């Protein structure tokens, strides 16, 4: 078997609990984004365009949807004879029977998988970031610097720096210090959670770390500091461009809005870097005589009879006559009935909004659906539920199931 | 599971002005993101047919590009799958073969290799969503030798019917007469150019016809055998769009603006497959105004668009008015233009302030890649 | 999405401990068979030729090899857009965190997977049987009888009947009684572990059975008796032809010998029913001037310089000059050095047999490698080990690692 | 990862008697389970090239059948992948194009669409396992404009060299002279018909040559530019088998019986890919006697076979002697036959007791499907 230069491992295991009801039924990487994509499309597309055709997707929560979504990898051009894309859940080994403990532990448990391809480099990625990046350039940088590990970094506002892993590097990019979520950040160069390792060295460190009982088995918290203290040459690769962690309801909503800004803050319409996805088999969308549609994006299988402004509308959505939808993100196959009014709402897949329902009303004090997961006036509606005709839902709510009498606090 | 194979016979005589200069009619872009052949091919696939032959004649490179390995139709298979059959693969015929029988004869080895009992013969220039398993069931229940598929065209004038083959069908669904492009048609039953029959019977009939020098499937194989064979007719009740002229091409497109037609044709349990292009969702600008349109992915709409079919990747600028148009893939209409009753082929550019006005009966056609 | 008529679920989860060291590193369905196949190739090929293109493979032990072996399903023509083949290990659900308990429990945990395709029938198969069968005919039978469940049966010798699930059926094939491994069998019609169920009914019974605390969650022990007692119409479908459970070392060896019998007891060379497998990328095999080869099958990448009679030789095997190999099954990439003598040996993948080693010698009493798993004079040698030059190994042995001083008893 | 695309130019002038009647030389079955083109195609794929064009000329249907969608070479890709380029896709040239420059020009749009910096041009009639990444490295280290690949043929006679293009190379690896089929060759450096150069330079050179009416890549593009461009030569040290006649075809086959050649050519880290046929392992009967043979899957061997290459699915009966033969796919040699120095094309049947004796210098060829 020909040797594979670089294997990518996508960490898609997180439960994504900060996304609330959106990750009840699907793993975070399978959450819809941008009208016709899923979050996992972005790292998979980046791999495909970067010529990395061997990809492991490490998952444990709700792997079924992710498994059937990824399928044979064909949509991302990853249905290769040697390599291709594999979904890797935990398995029963002869000696133990456990779930992945941390990000590094997930890779540790798949050493055998990586060894099969005998790669020189391993690229570790996160399954919940939205960005376009040519990993080839980063690999070239890694080779040029003869690094053991290379970490992609970007400038973040100083006030946010303490939420990230922060790097201090010399002029050449060599990392001198690294601090995971420091209280007093020494730089504003934040790790993007994208690592390239020499496989040979990484394997040794993973095996050591596995034996360390005090380790939380995490790349940021354990592996990187260990490599640094072992004096392995590590470099920071500066990335310039759009990058967003969509781990919260607000950041997910915001990232969607970024693609419909004028001009877009994140441009998906790039013929040299098409975002691949498993396309739904649906006809072009229909805009009726009565519809008004502005500042929005709409995709296949939609039927728009209402009034839509500044929205991201996913495939198969119907918006009936008289409905008004603004600043919202509508997931696939949602049905919004006539005269409903939605403002700043994220509606989960397949939900039906009843006639004349009003969602996103000015807050009132005793909002039964208030949720700390929904901030910045956003309302999040669960998938596959029915919001009754005339229902009223206030800002900053999360609706798991609608109950005329009240709601569920989270 | 089914017991049929499919064979699509390319139409080569049809000319739709510039639209078919470099492509066969089956490769015509239609309904915003499809090629005409997608409908018949999807019908076959949705009826669990896993082995489909397409007999091509000329100008087939556009069709081959579109179909590729058949992946999008799930026809990239080890057994069966999609076979594009060039006309010269027949029994040593030199040059291009002529007549339907010759076309079918080109597919002899494809037919002979199949293990299925039935074959569906069809043309590729029809827009319809038909369950061929129902046709097979009808064929078996009636113990027919050959089953022809037709629809009743209630509004058609005699003149319209003169473009078609018309069937006389008795109360037992048996075909009693076949008229080719009749001047005074005896019925309104329009043959949909779909035939179901035994693969063995077809093979035998073609061998015989070939030996006799017969060339015409309808005249020599069907009409001559009306009394010898049990030829039945299956009535299809759904929408049918024939594409055999610029006018029928235009109307088959705008028919998709009707909700009932759209719902039937794009029936989600029998979807229409086509080549995937990984386009982004369409974007509407702040001044967009769109009414009664079918709009595909990858478009950027900033102007006023009405009663039109807009294909993938089209760009319509500000202050531009487009109405009753068919705008094919990757065409660009810049700012301040006016277009009415126009068909823009692929990759056409209409520069700032351009004005093109055709007529419903004679839509203006701009050829692929032109700059206006 | 178009409805799928029938989904096949292959139970490939067993640990296969009766195959001893062969299943140390790989799941039972991934064990080599017949020179260029793996056991799982047989049910997958049967599905493919029967027009069943949606297949779930339920696995939990050592899924990695199986996962990479099955890959995108292309070799079995199962890389389909709608459907295809999926490897389904257990996953963490929101409420529980368990492995599959029994065969029925494995299907129960994948109800969601099956529901995605909304099938009319579910075909339940076993991942460790060698046979060729057109499931279409069985489905036609099931439809014709309007059965709720149809079980494939075959005649077995009366004396073996108590090892099987035994069916008593009326003239029409309707099952009257069913007994799992009965002491006093009432018929010799044994279940082959191949079931067709109406999905609607099976789902109900699975859900009921899941709640039954006394149930072992097994098809043969629980589901079939429950359906029978519920008076659901169940039929026995008689299969005639070769079928073998290769769950023991002896039956695996025997099934291999069956394909090289003259004429073969099990014919793989059928152009209408090619057995699909992930073919190794290797050149034709080479037979040297010095070689003697008779009554055997040999495949790509082999180099034969020695003396081979009545053997199944897998891909990439080298047999040096002077070596004598008889009545043996040699797995891929084994190297047999000069003058070694092997008789009735199953050699695991990648093992090296040293010069002049003698394997399969007449038993002696204090055989350190004796194993109850190896009967009928068979010797089983682990994969990826080295048997030293001149080593002597006696009949009925299993060698995990060779130790000059002694061995390991199992 | 690599920065190259590949372009294989079909040989159309070569005639190997009946063997190339219905197939191009690239589609010749070789070494038991391959087609000749598999070697060059695998070399490209193993050098991480993901975009390969094959310019075909005539008789390409056998080649197309073999290559399919490129799946076996992992070239069924969304970006790049395998492109079979028919000769007529060039700039409106009527009929078949002539000369190498025309062939390359047919691939213009393929070359223009690529983003890679380098292109490897090659013929498809060579058996070798070469790491083209090494050639690219050499090209870059020498800052060459064009790199030609050659090998030194130590045993070749002047007469042998007269079939080839011979390079004069100086100590700095620079090409100083190129001789086409020389009578008195100045060196033993045989050009392997592999060229690495910048895609931009190729595109420019072809455009220019086309405008001037030049037709010959070697004469008009290489020899004329020996002093203007830096043309370097990369020496390949491994086994090279050229196939340009029946004799060289025969010897390239039997070379595979040598262990060192086999080990090098079928190097497991750079495997040779070919179409998968799902054949069963070969079976040897109780009376089989086989010596010094390469034997493919699907064979049933019951006779005495020596010094031969036996392709997939061949059947050799009892009491039959086969020596120094090449027996292609699915041929059947019944009982009691004797064959020596014979090449059986595919699906030949030699009936009971048949006897065919050729000569090493003139192997007897039996055409595809014949019954002897």
mmCIF file with all atom_site columns, C-alpha atoms in Angstrom, chain D residues 268-347:
data_model
loop_
_atom_site.group_PDB
_atom_site.id
_atom_site.type_symbol
_atom_site.label_atom_id
_atom_site.label_alt_id
_atom_site.label_comp_id
_atom_site.label_asym_id
_atom_site.label_entity_id
_atom_site.label_seq_id
_atom_site.pdbx_PDB_ins_code
_atom_site.Cartn_x
_atom_site.Cartn_y
_atom_site.Cartn_z
_atom_site.occupancy
_atom_site.B_iso_or_equiv
_atom_site.pdbx_formal_charge
_atom_site.auth_seq_id
_atom_site.auth_comp_id
_atom_site.auth_asym_id
_atom_site.auth_atom_id
_atom_site.pdbx_PDB_model_num
ATOM 1  C CA . UNK D 1 268 ? 4.415   -2.905  -3.085  1.00 0.00 ? 268 UNK D CA 1
ATOM 2  C CA . UNK D 1 269 ? 4.842   0.728   -2.077  1.00 0.00 ? 269 UNK D CA 1
ATOM 3  C CA . UNK D 1 270 ? 4.149   1.797   -5.668  1.00 0.00 ? 270 UNK D CA 1
ATOM 4  C CA . UNK D 1 271 ? 1.676   -0.864  -6.816  1.00 0.00 ? 271 UNK D CA 1
ATOM 5  C CA . UNK D 1 272 ? 0.427   -1.263  -10.366 1.00 0.00 ? 272 UNK D CA 1
ATOM 6  C CA . UNK D 1 273 ? -3.327  -0.825  -10.468 1.00 0.00 ? 273 UNK D CA 1
ATOM 7  C CA . UNK D 1 274 ? -5.634  -2.431  -12.963 1.00 0.00 ? 274 UNK D CA 1
ATOM 8  C CA . UNK D 1 275 ? -9.275  -3.237  -13.487 1.00 0.00 ? 275 UNK D CA 1
ATOM 9  C CA . UNK D 1 276 ? -10.682 -5.570  -10.817 1.00 0.00 ? 276 UNK D CA 1
ATOM 10 C CA . UNK D 1 277 ? -12.446 -8.651  -12.161 1.00 0.00 ? 277 UNK D CA 1
ATOM 11 C CA . UNK D 1 278 ? -13.414 -10.518 -8.968  1.00 0.00 ? 278 UNK D CA 1
ATOM 12 C CA . UNK D 1 279 ? -11.937 -13.763 -10.218 1.00 0.00 ? 279 UNK D CA 1
ATOM 13 C CA . UNK D 1 280 ? -11.470 -16.712 -7.887  1.00 0.00 ? 280 UNK D CA 1
ATOM 14 C CA . UNK D 1 281 ? -7.974  -17.971 -7.012  1.00 0.00 ? 281 UNK D CA 1
ATOM 15 C CA . UNK D 1 282 ? -6.370  -20.196 -9.621  1.00 0.00 ? 282 UNK D CA 1
ATOM 16 C CA . UNK D 1 283 ? -6.932  -23.934 -9.160  1.00 0.00 ? 283 UNK D CA 1
ATOM 17 C CA . UNK D 1 284 ? -4.408  -26.669 -9.797  1.00 0.00 ? 284 UNK D CA 1
ATOM 18 C CA . UNK D 1 285 ? -5.631  -30.170 -10.548 1.00 0.00 ? 285 UNK D CA 1
ATOM 19 C CA . UNK D 1 286 ? -4.126  -33.422 -9.407  1.00 0.00 ? 286 UNK D CA 1
ATOM 20 C CA . UNK D 1 287 ? -2.094  -33.823 -12.601 1.00 0.00 ? 287 UNK D CA 1
ATOM 21 C CA . UNK D 1 288 ? -0.923  -30.203 -12.884 1.00 0.00 ? 288 UNK D CA 1
ATOM 22 C CA . UNK D 1 289 ? 2.765   -29.597 -13.432 1.00 0.00 ? 289 UNK D CA 1
ATOM 23 C CA . UNK D 1 290 ? 3.787   -25.976 -13.594 1.00 0.00 ? 290 UNK D CA 1
ATOM 24 C CA . UNK D 1 291 ? 7.266   -24.504 -13.858 1.00 0.00 ? 291 UNK D CA 1
ATOM 25 C CA . UNK D 1 292 ? 8.483   -20.928 -14.206 1.00 0.00 ? 292 UNK D CA 1
ATOM 26 C CA . UNK D 1 293 ? 5.108   -19.370 -14.926 1.00 0.00 ? 293 UNK D CA 1
ATOM 27 C CA . UNK D 1 294 ? 3.158   -16.291 -13.997 1.00 0.00 ? 294 UNK D CA 1
ATOM 28 C CA . UNK D 1 295 ? -0.433  -17.351 -13.424 1.00 0.00 ? 295 UNK D CA 1
ATOM 29 C CA . UNK D 1 296 ? -3.416  -15.107 -12.810 1.00 0.00 ? 296 UNK D CA 1
ATOM 30 C CA . UNK D 1 297 ? -6.616  -15.685 -10.846 1.00 0.00 ? 297 UNK D CA 1
ATOM 31 C CA . UNK D 1 298 ? -9.528  -17.589 -12.310 1.00 0.00 ? 298 UNK D CA 1
ATOM 32 C CA . UNK D 1 299 ? -7.344  -20.135 -14.111 1.00 0.00 ? 299 UNK D CA 1
ATOM 33 C CA . UNK D 1 300 ? -7.865  -23.876 -13.951 1.00 0.00 ? 300 UNK D CA 1
ATOM 34 C CA . UNK D 1 301 ? -4.596  -25.666 -14.637 1.00 0.00 ? 301 UNK D CA 1
ATOM 35 C CA . UNK D 1 302 ? -4.605  -29.410 -15.199 1.00 0.00 ? 302 UNK D CA 1
ATOM 36 C CA . UNK D 1 303 ? -1.746  -29.812 -17.667 1.00 0.00 ? 303 UNK D CA 1
ATOM 37 C CA . UNK D 1 304 ? 1.969   -29.142 -17.979 1.00 0.00 ? 304 UNK D CA 1
ATOM 38 C CA . UNK D 1 305 ? 2.813   -25.434 -18.263 1.00 0.00 ? 305 UNK D CA 1
ATOM 39 C CA . UNK D 1 306 ? 6.315   -23.963 -18.535 1.00 0.00 ? 306 UNK D CA 1
ATOM 40 C CA . UNK D 1 307 ? 7.949   -20.572 -19.052 1.00 0.00 ? 307 UNK D CA 1
ATOM 41 C CA . UNK D 1 308 ? 4.618   -18.925 -19.842 1.00 0.00 ? 308 UNK D CA 1
ATOM 42 C CA . UNK D 1 309 ? 2.356   -16.051 -18.874 1.00 0.00 ? 309 UNK D CA 1
ATOM 43 C CA . UNK D 1 310 ? -1.215  -17.182 -18.189 1.00 0.00 ? 310 UNK D CA 1
ATOM 44 C CA . UNK D 1 311 ? -3.905  -14.487 -17.945 1.00 0.00 ? 311 UNK D CA 1
ATOM 45 C CA . UNK D 1 312 ? -7.105  -14.439 -15.906 1.00 0.00 ? 312 UNK D CA 1
ATOM 46 C CA . UNK D 1 313 ? -9.682  -17.163 -16.437 1.00 0.00 ? 313 UNK D CA 1
ATOM 47 C CA . UNK D 1 314 ? -7.615  -19.451 -18.655 1.00 0.00 ? 314 UNK D CA 1
ATOM 48 C CA . UNK D 1 315 ? -8.375  -23.153 -18.698 1.00 0.00 ? 315 UNK D CA 1
ATOM 49 C CA . UNK D 1 316 ? -5.629  -25.657 -19.516 1.00 0.00 ? 316 UNK D CA 1
ATOM 50 C CA . UNK D 1 317 ? -6.752  -29.258 -19.854 1.00 0.00 ? 317 UNK D CA 1
ATOM 51 C CA . UNK D 1 318 ? -5.185  -32.553 -18.877 1.00 0.00 ? 318 UNK D CA 1
ATOM 52 C CA . UNK D 1 319 ? -2.235  -33.947 -20.823 1.00 0.00 ? 319 UNK D CA 1
ATOM 53 C CA . UNK D 1 320 ? -1.719  -30.584 -22.474 1.00 0.00 ? 320 UNK D CA 1
ATOM 54 C CA . UNK D 1 321 ? 1.760   -29.088 -22.779 1.00 0.00 ? 321 UNK D CA 1
ATOM 55 C CA . UNK D 1 322 ? 2.126   -25.322 -22.951 1.00 0.00 ? 322 UNK D CA 1
ATOM 56 C CA . UNK D 1 323 ? 5.564   -23.745 -23.079 1.00 0.00 ? 323 UNK D CA 1
ATOM 57 C CA . UNK D 1 324 ? 6.959   -20.290 -23.859 1.00 0.00 ? 324 UNK D CA 1
ATOM 58 C CA . UNK D 1 325 ? 3.440   -19.007 -24.466 1.00 0.00 ? 325 UNK D CA 1
ATOM 59 C CA . UNK D 1 326 ? 1.348   -15.968 -23.662 1.00 0.00 ? 326 UNK D CA 1
ATOM 60 C CA . UNK D 1 327 ? -2.231  -17.061 -23.102 1.00 0.00 ? 327 UNK D CA 1
ATOM 61 C CA . UNK D 1 328 ? -4.677  -14.193 -22.726 1.00 0.00 ? 328 UNK D CA 1
ATOM 62 C CA . UNK D 1 329 ? -7.848  -13.938 -20.709 1.00 0.00 ? 329 UNK D CA 1
ATOM 63 C CA . UNK D 1 330 ? -10.535 -16.607 -20.883 1.00 0.00 ? 330 UNK D CA 1
ATOM 64 C CA . UNK D 1 331 ? -8.795  -18.724 -23.488 1.00 0.00 ? 331 UNK D CA 1
ATOM 65 C CA . UNK D 1 332 ? -9.356  -22.450 -23.276 1.00 0.00 ? 332 UNK D CA 1
ATOM 66 C CA . UNK D 1 333 ? -6.815  -25.067 -24.231 1.00 0.00 ? 333 UNK D CA 1
ATOM 67 C CA . UNK D 1 334 ? -8.515  -28.434 -24.088 1.00 0.00 ? 334 UNK D CA 1
ATOM 68 C CA . UNK D 1 335 ? -6.937  -31.807 -23.334 1.00 0.00 ? 335 UNK D CA 1
ATOM 69 C CA . UNK D 1 336 ? -3.959  -33.311 -25.104 1.00 0.00 ? 336 UNK D CA 1
ATOM 70 C CA . UNK D 1 337 ? -2.745  -30.153 -26.850 1.00 0.00 ? 337 UNK D CA 1
ATOM 71 C CA . UNK D 1 338 ? 0.770   -28.908 -27.421 1.00 0.00 ? 338 UNK D CA 1
ATOM 72 C CA . UNK D 1 339 ? 1.587   -25.183 -27.703 1.00 0.00 ? 339 UNK D CA 1
ATOM 73 C CA . UNK D 1 340 ? 5.007   -23.580 -27.917 1.00 0.00 ? 340 UNK D CA 1
ATOM 74 C CA . UNK D 1 341 ? 5.932   -19.970 -28.700 1.00 0.00 ? 341 UNK D CA 1
ATOM 75 C CA . UNK D 1 342 ? 2.304   -19.048 -29.201 1.00 0.00 ? 342 UNK D CA 1
ATOM 76 C CA . UNK D 1 343 ? 0.387   -15.908 -28.277 1.00 0.00 ? 343 UNK D CA 1
ATOM 77 C CA . UNK D 1 344 ? -3.318  -16.639 -27.853 1.00 0.00 ? 344 UNK D CA 1
ATOM 78 C CA . UNK D 1 345 ? -5.408  -13.481 -27.794 1.00 0.00 ? 345 UNK D CA 1
ATOM 79 C CA . UNK D 1 346 ? -8.493  -13.358 -25.547 1.00 0.00 ? 346 UNK D CA 1
ATOM 80 C CA . UNK D 1 347 ? -11.197 -16.015 -25.649 1.00 0.00 ? 347 UNK D CA 1
#
